[in-house]
Short mmCIF file of N, CA, C and O in Angstrom, two decimals:
data_model
loop_
_atom_site.label_atom_id
_atom_site.label_comp_id
_atom_site.label_asym_id
_atom_site.label_seq_id
_atom_site.Cartn_x
_atom_site.Cartn_y
_atom_site.Cartn_z
N MET A 10 96.22 27.85 51.19
CA MET A 10 95.12 27.25 50.46
C MET A 10 95.49 27.03 48.99
O MET A 10 95.08 26.04 48.39
N ILE A 11 96.25 27.96 48.44
CA ILE A 11 96.65 27.84 47.04
C ILE A 11 97.53 26.60 46.84
O ILE A 11 97.35 25.84 45.89
N LEU A 12 98.46 26.39 47.75
CA LEU A 12 99.34 25.22 47.62
C LEU A 12 98.57 23.92 47.83
O LEU A 12 98.92 22.89 47.24
N PHE A 13 97.54 23.94 48.63
CA PHE A 13 96.70 22.76 48.79
C PHE A 13 96.05 22.38 47.45
O PHE A 13 96.05 21.22 47.06
N PHE A 14 95.51 23.37 46.76
CA PHE A 14 94.90 23.09 45.46
C PHE A 14 95.96 22.68 44.43
O PHE A 14 95.69 21.84 43.57
N ALA A 15 97.16 23.24 44.53
CA ALA A 15 98.24 22.81 43.64
C ALA A 15 98.56 21.34 43.88
O ALA A 15 98.74 20.57 42.94
N LEU A 16 98.61 20.94 45.14
CA LEU A 16 98.85 19.54 45.47
C LEU A 16 97.71 18.66 44.99
O LEU A 16 97.92 17.53 44.53
N LEU A 17 96.51 19.18 45.09
CA LEU A 17 95.34 18.44 44.59
C LEU A 17 95.44 18.21 43.07
O LEU A 17 95.12 17.13 42.58
N PHE A 18 95.92 19.21 42.34
CA PHE A 18 96.09 19.05 40.90
C PHE A 18 97.21 18.06 40.58
O PHE A 18 97.14 17.33 39.59
N VAL A 19 98.24 18.01 41.41
CA VAL A 19 99.29 17.00 41.22
C VAL A 19 98.71 15.60 41.44
O VAL A 19 99.01 14.66 40.70
N ALA A 20 97.85 15.46 42.43
CA ALA A 20 97.18 14.17 42.66
C ALA A 20 96.31 13.80 41.47
O ALA A 20 96.24 12.62 41.10
N LEU A 21 95.66 14.77 40.88
CA LEU A 21 94.86 14.53 39.68
C LEU A 21 95.75 14.04 38.54
O LEU A 21 95.38 13.10 37.82
N ALA A 22 96.93 14.63 38.40
CA ALA A 22 97.86 14.20 37.36
C ALA A 22 98.34 12.77 37.63
O ALA A 22 98.51 11.98 36.69
N ILE A 23 98.54 12.42 38.88
CA ILE A 23 98.96 11.05 39.22
C ILE A 23 97.85 10.06 38.89
O ILE A 23 98.11 8.97 38.38
N ALA A 24 96.62 10.43 39.17
CA ALA A 24 95.49 9.57 38.81
C ALA A 24 95.42 9.39 37.29
O ALA A 24 95.16 8.29 36.79
N GLY A 25 95.66 10.47 36.55
CA GLY A 25 95.69 10.36 35.09
C GLY A 25 96.82 9.47 34.62
O GLY A 25 96.66 8.70 33.67
N ALA A 26 97.97 9.57 35.28
CA ALA A 26 99.11 8.72 34.91
C ALA A 26 98.80 7.25 35.15
O ALA A 26 99.21 6.38 34.37
N THR A 27 98.08 6.96 36.21
CA THR A 27 97.70 5.58 36.49
C THR A 27 96.81 5.02 35.38
O THR A 27 97.03 3.91 34.89
N ALA A 28 95.84 5.80 34.96
CA ALA A 28 94.97 5.36 33.86
C ALA A 28 95.75 5.27 32.56
O ALA A 28 95.53 4.36 31.75
N PHE A 29 96.68 6.19 32.36
CA PHE A 29 97.47 6.20 31.12
C PHE A 29 98.32 4.94 30.99
O PHE A 29 98.39 4.36 29.91
N VAL A 30 98.96 4.53 32.08
CA VAL A 30 99.82 3.34 31.99
C VAL A 30 99.01 2.05 31.89
O VAL A 30 99.59 1.00 31.63
N ILE A 31 97.72 2.13 32.07
CA ILE A 31 96.87 0.97 31.83
C ILE A 31 96.40 0.94 30.38
O ILE A 31 96.55 -0.08 29.69
N PHE A 32 95.87 2.04 29.88
CA PHE A 32 95.23 2.03 28.57
C PHE A 32 96.18 2.23 27.39
O PHE A 32 95.95 1.68 26.32
N TRP A 33 97.23 3.01 27.54
CA TRP A 33 98.12 3.26 26.41
C TRP A 33 98.87 2.00 25.97
O TRP A 33 98.94 1.72 24.78
N PRO A 34 99.44 1.21 26.89
CA PRO A 34 100.07 -0.04 26.44
C PRO A 34 99.07 -1.00 25.78
O PRO A 34 99.41 -1.68 24.80
N LEU A 35 97.84 -1.06 26.30
CA LEU A 35 96.84 -1.92 25.67
C LEU A 35 96.53 -1.43 24.25
O LEU A 35 96.35 -2.23 23.33
N THR A 36 96.49 -0.12 24.08
CA THR A 36 96.27 0.45 22.75
C THR A 36 97.42 0.10 21.82
O THR A 36 97.20 -0.29 20.66
N LEU A 37 98.64 0.21 22.32
CA LEU A 37 99.80 -0.10 21.49
C LEU A 37 99.86 -1.58 21.11
O LEU A 37 100.25 -1.92 19.98
N VAL A 38 99.46 -2.46 22.00
CA VAL A 38 99.41 -3.89 21.68
C VAL A 38 98.35 -4.14 20.62
O VAL A 38 98.57 -4.91 19.68
N HIS A 39 97.21 -3.51 20.75
CA HIS A 39 96.15 -3.65 19.75
C HIS A 39 96.64 -3.14 18.39
O HIS A 39 96.40 -3.79 17.36
N ILE A 40 97.34 -2.02 18.38
CA ILE A 40 97.89 -1.49 17.13
C ILE A 40 98.91 -2.46 16.56
O ILE A 40 98.91 -2.72 15.35
N ARG A 41 99.77 -2.99 17.40
CA ARG A 41 100.79 -3.94 16.93
C ARG A 41 100.15 -5.17 16.29
O ARG A 41 100.61 -5.65 15.25
N ASP A 42 99.08 -5.66 16.89
CA ASP A 42 98.46 -6.89 16.41
C ASP A 42 97.57 -6.70 15.20
O ASP A 42 97.46 -7.61 14.37
N ARG A 43 96.91 -5.56 15.07
CA ARG A 43 95.87 -5.43 14.04
C ARG A 43 96.06 -4.29 13.06
O ARG A 43 95.32 -4.22 12.07
N HIS A 44 96.97 -3.37 13.31
CA HIS A 44 97.12 -2.21 12.44
C HIS A 44 98.60 -1.95 12.12
O HIS A 44 99.21 -1.04 12.69
N PRO A 45 99.16 -2.72 11.21
CA PRO A 45 100.59 -2.52 10.90
C PRO A 45 100.89 -1.14 10.30
O PRO A 45 101.99 -0.62 10.49
N ALA A 46 99.93 -0.52 9.62
CA ALA A 46 100.17 0.81 9.05
C ALA A 46 100.35 1.85 10.16
O ALA A 46 101.22 2.72 10.08
N ILE A 47 99.52 1.76 11.20
CA ILE A 47 99.66 2.70 12.32
C ILE A 47 100.96 2.42 13.06
O ILE A 47 101.67 3.35 13.47
N LYS A 48 101.29 1.15 13.22
CA LYS A 48 102.54 0.78 13.91
C LYS A 48 103.74 1.35 13.19
O LYS A 48 104.66 1.89 13.81
N ALA A 49 103.72 1.27 11.85
CA ALA A 49 104.82 1.84 11.08
C ALA A 49 104.87 3.36 11.22
O ALA A 49 105.95 3.96 11.28
N GLN A 50 103.71 3.98 11.32
CA GLN A 50 103.64 5.44 11.48
C GLN A 50 104.17 5.86 12.84
O GLN A 50 104.89 6.85 12.95
N LEU A 51 103.82 5.13 13.90
CA LEU A 51 104.25 5.49 15.25
C LEU A 51 105.68 5.10 15.53
O LEU A 51 106.35 5.72 16.35
N GLY A 52 106.15 4.03 14.89
CA GLY A 52 107.52 3.58 15.07
C GLY A 52 107.68 2.68 16.29
O GLY A 52 106.75 2.44 17.05
N GLU A 53 108.90 2.19 16.45
CA GLU A 53 109.21 1.32 17.58
C GLU A 53 109.36 2.16 18.85
O GLU A 53 109.78 3.31 18.81
N GLY A 54 109.01 1.57 19.96
CA GLY A 54 109.14 2.27 21.24
C GLY A 54 108.24 3.50 21.33
O GLY A 54 108.67 4.55 21.78
N ALA A 55 107.00 3.33 20.93
CA ALA A 55 106.09 4.48 20.84
C ALA A 55 105.49 4.89 22.18
O ALA A 55 104.76 5.87 22.22
N PHE A 56 105.81 4.21 23.25
CA PHE A 56 105.14 4.50 24.53
C PHE A 56 105.33 5.95 24.96
O PHE A 56 104.36 6.60 25.33
N LEU A 57 106.53 6.45 24.94
CA LEU A 57 106.77 7.84 25.34
C LEU A 57 107.34 8.69 24.20
O LEU A 57 107.87 9.77 24.45
N ARG A 58 107.23 8.21 22.99
CA ARG A 58 107.71 8.98 21.84
C ARG A 58 106.79 10.18 21.64
O ARG A 58 105.58 10.03 21.55
N PRO A 59 107.35 11.39 21.56
CA PRO A 59 106.50 12.59 21.43
C PRO A 59 105.56 12.54 20.23
O PRO A 59 104.41 12.98 20.34
N ALA A 60 106.01 12.01 19.10
CA ALA A 60 105.13 11.94 17.92
C ALA A 60 103.94 11.03 18.18
O ALA A 60 102.81 11.34 17.76
N ALA A 61 104.15 9.93 18.87
CA ALA A 61 103.06 9.01 19.18
C ALA A 61 102.10 9.62 20.19
O ALA A 61 100.87 9.46 20.07
N LEU A 62 102.64 10.33 21.17
CA LEU A 62 101.76 10.97 22.15
C LEU A 62 100.95 12.09 21.50
O LEU A 62 99.78 12.28 21.84
N TRP A 63 101.56 12.82 20.58
CA TRP A 63 100.83 13.86 19.87
C TRP A 63 99.75 13.23 18.99
O TRP A 63 98.65 13.75 18.88
N TRP A 64 100.05 12.08 18.37
CA TRP A 64 99.06 11.35 17.57
C TRP A 64 97.86 10.97 18.44
O TRP A 64 96.71 11.10 18.02
N LEU A 65 98.14 10.52 19.65
CA LEU A 65 97.07 10.17 20.58
C LEU A 65 96.29 11.40 21.01
O LEU A 65 95.05 11.39 21.01
N LEU A 66 96.98 12.47 21.36
CA LEU A 66 96.31 13.68 21.83
C LEU A 66 95.41 14.31 20.77
O LEU A 66 94.33 14.81 21.08
N ARG A 67 95.84 14.30 19.53
CA ARG A 67 95.04 14.91 18.48
C ARG A 67 93.97 13.97 17.95
O ARG A 67 93.16 14.34 17.11
N GLY A 68 93.93 12.73 18.45
CA GLY A 68 92.89 11.79 18.06
C GLY A 68 93.12 11.14 16.71
O GLY A 68 92.16 10.89 15.98
N GLY A 69 94.35 10.86 16.37
CA GLY A 69 94.67 10.23 15.09
C GLY A 69 94.04 8.87 14.91
O GLY A 69 93.83 8.42 13.78
N TYR A 70 93.71 8.22 15.98
CA TYR A 70 93.10 6.90 15.93
C TYR A 70 91.68 6.94 15.36
O TYR A 70 91.16 5.93 14.89
N ARG A 71 91.05 8.10 15.38
CA ARG A 71 89.67 8.21 14.89
C ARG A 71 89.57 8.08 13.38
O ARG A 71 88.48 7.89 12.85
N ALA A 72 90.69 8.14 12.68
CA ALA A 72 90.68 7.99 11.22
C ALA A 72 90.50 6.53 10.81
O ALA A 72 90.24 6.25 9.64
N PHE A 73 90.60 5.62 11.77
CA PHE A 73 90.48 4.20 11.48
C PHE A 73 89.17 3.68 12.07
O PHE A 73 88.90 3.87 13.24
N PRO A 74 88.36 3.01 11.26
CA PRO A 74 87.03 2.57 11.73
C PRO A 74 87.09 1.28 12.57
O PRO A 74 86.46 0.29 12.24
N ASP A 75 87.85 1.30 13.63
CA ASP A 75 87.97 0.14 14.52
C ASP A 75 87.46 0.56 15.90
O ASP A 75 88.08 1.36 16.59
N ARG A 76 86.32 -0.02 16.28
CA ARG A 76 85.72 0.33 17.57
C ARG A 76 86.59 -0.10 18.74
O ARG A 76 86.61 0.56 19.78
N SER A 77 87.30 -1.20 18.59
CA SER A 77 88.19 -1.65 19.67
C SER A 77 89.34 -0.68 19.87
O SER A 77 89.73 -0.40 21.00
N LEU A 78 89.88 -0.17 18.78
CA LEU A 78 90.95 0.82 18.88
C LEU A 78 90.45 2.09 19.55
O LEU A 78 91.10 2.62 20.45
N SER A 79 89.29 2.55 19.14
CA SER A 79 88.72 3.74 19.78
C SER A 79 88.41 3.50 21.25
O SER A 79 88.60 4.39 22.08
N GLY A 80 87.95 2.30 21.57
CA GLY A 80 87.62 1.97 22.95
C GLY A 80 88.83 1.92 23.86
O GLY A 80 88.71 2.15 25.07
N LEU A 81 90.00 1.66 23.30
CA LEU A 81 91.23 1.65 24.10
C LEU A 81 91.93 3.01 24.08
O LEU A 81 92.49 3.45 25.08
N ALA A 82 91.91 3.66 22.93
CA ALA A 82 92.66 4.90 22.78
C ALA A 82 91.96 6.10 23.41
O ALA A 82 92.63 7.02 23.88
N THR A 83 90.64 6.09 23.43
CA THR A 83 89.93 7.24 24.01
C THR A 83 90.23 7.41 25.50
O THR A 83 90.54 8.54 25.93
N PRO A 84 90.18 6.36 26.34
CA PRO A 84 90.56 6.56 27.75
C PRO A 84 92.03 6.96 27.90
O PRO A 84 92.37 7.74 28.80
N ALA A 85 92.90 6.44 27.02
CA ALA A 85 94.31 6.84 27.08
C ALA A 85 94.45 8.32 26.74
O ALA A 85 95.24 9.04 27.36
N ARG A 86 93.68 8.79 25.77
CA ARG A 86 93.71 10.21 25.39
C ARG A 86 93.20 11.09 26.54
O ARG A 86 93.79 12.13 26.85
N ILE A 87 92.11 10.68 27.16
CA ILE A 87 91.57 11.43 28.30
C ILE A 87 92.58 11.45 29.44
O ILE A 87 92.81 12.50 30.06
N ALA A 88 93.21 10.31 29.71
CA ALA A 88 94.20 10.24 30.79
C ALA A 88 95.39 11.15 30.51
O ALA A 88 95.87 11.85 31.40
N LEU A 89 95.87 11.16 29.27
CA LEU A 89 96.98 12.03 28.91
C LEU A 89 96.59 13.50 29.05
O LEU A 89 97.36 14.33 29.55
N SER A 90 95.37 13.82 28.67
CA SER A 90 94.88 15.20 28.83
C SER A 90 94.80 15.58 30.30
O SER A 90 95.14 16.71 30.69
N VAL A 91 94.35 14.65 31.14
CA VAL A 91 94.25 14.92 32.58
C VAL A 91 95.64 15.14 33.18
O VAL A 91 95.82 16.02 34.02
N ILE A 92 96.61 14.36 32.75
CA ILE A 92 97.98 14.55 33.23
C ILE A 92 98.47 15.95 32.89
O ILE A 92 98.97 16.67 33.76
N LEU A 93 98.35 16.31 31.64
CA LEU A 93 98.84 17.62 31.20
C LEU A 93 98.11 18.76 31.87
O LEU A 93 98.72 19.74 32.32
N LEU A 94 96.80 18.66 31.97
CA LEU A 94 96.00 19.70 32.60
C LEU A 94 96.33 19.81 34.09
O LEU A 94 96.50 20.91 34.61
N GLY A 95 96.41 18.68 34.79
CA GLY A 95 96.72 18.70 36.22
C GLY A 95 98.07 19.32 36.51
O GLY A 95 98.21 20.14 37.42
N LEU A 96 99.09 18.95 35.72
CA LEU A 96 100.41 19.53 35.94
C LEU A 96 100.45 21.01 35.59
O LEU A 96 101.11 21.80 36.28
N ALA A 97 99.76 21.40 34.53
CA ALA A 97 99.72 22.81 34.15
C ALA A 97 99.04 23.65 35.23
O ALA A 97 99.54 24.72 35.61
N LEU A 98 97.91 23.18 35.72
CA LEU A 98 97.20 23.93 36.76
C LEU A 98 97.99 23.98 38.06
O LEU A 98 98.01 25.01 38.74
N ALA A 99 98.66 22.88 38.41
CA ALA A 99 99.49 22.88 39.61
C ALA A 99 100.64 23.86 39.46
O ALA A 99 100.98 24.59 40.40
N GLY A 100 101.23 23.91 38.28
CA GLY A 100 102.32 24.86 38.04
C GLY A 100 101.86 26.29 38.13
O GLY A 100 102.55 27.15 38.69
N ILE A 101 100.70 26.57 37.56
CA ILE A 101 100.15 27.93 37.63
C ILE A 101 99.89 28.34 39.08
O ILE A 101 100.24 29.45 39.50
N LEU A 102 99.30 27.45 39.86
CA LEU A 102 99.03 27.78 41.26
C LEU A 102 100.31 27.91 42.06
O LEU A 102 100.40 28.76 42.97
N TRP A 103 101.31 27.10 41.75
CA TRP A 103 102.58 27.23 42.45
C TRP A 103 103.22 28.58 42.14
O TRP A 103 103.72 29.27 43.02
N LEU A 104 103.20 28.96 40.85
CA LEU A 104 103.74 30.27 40.48
C LEU A 104 102.98 31.41 41.16
O LEU A 104 103.57 32.40 41.58
N TRP A 105 101.68 31.25 41.28
CA TRP A 105 100.86 32.25 41.95
C TRP A 105 101.24 32.33 43.43
O TRP A 105 101.24 33.42 44.02
N SER A 106 101.57 31.21 44.04
CA SER A 106 101.89 31.21 45.47
C SER A 106 103.24 31.86 45.75
O SER A 106 103.44 32.38 46.85
N VAL A 107 104.17 31.83 44.80
CA VAL A 107 105.49 32.43 45.04
C VAL A 107 105.58 33.85 44.51
O VAL A 107 106.60 34.50 44.69
N ALA A 108 104.53 34.33 43.85
CA ALA A 108 104.54 35.69 43.32
C ALA A 108 104.48 36.69 44.47
O ALA A 108 103.79 36.46 45.48
N PRO A 109 105.18 37.80 44.34
CA PRO A 109 105.17 38.79 45.44
C PRO A 109 103.86 39.53 45.57
O PRO A 109 103.02 39.65 44.83
#
């Protein structure tokens, strides 16, 4: 039963990854087109750059009063959180299943 729930959490992480690959590139395109200061801060190739992902996770986009940016970045932030949470919970349950 424990491994079933671990697999369920992996599926949750996959669902989060699906949403992430939809919203994060749209957010980056919006940043490229309308916010050159943020683009310079995140750098080139920001899709999987740890600094850019940390900027998204901590909500750095909220410092800019652009509703379109918030509308794209918030689902990307939630999706990234779901990925991390799902993988962490699956790992914990897997470790629990192999514990003596």
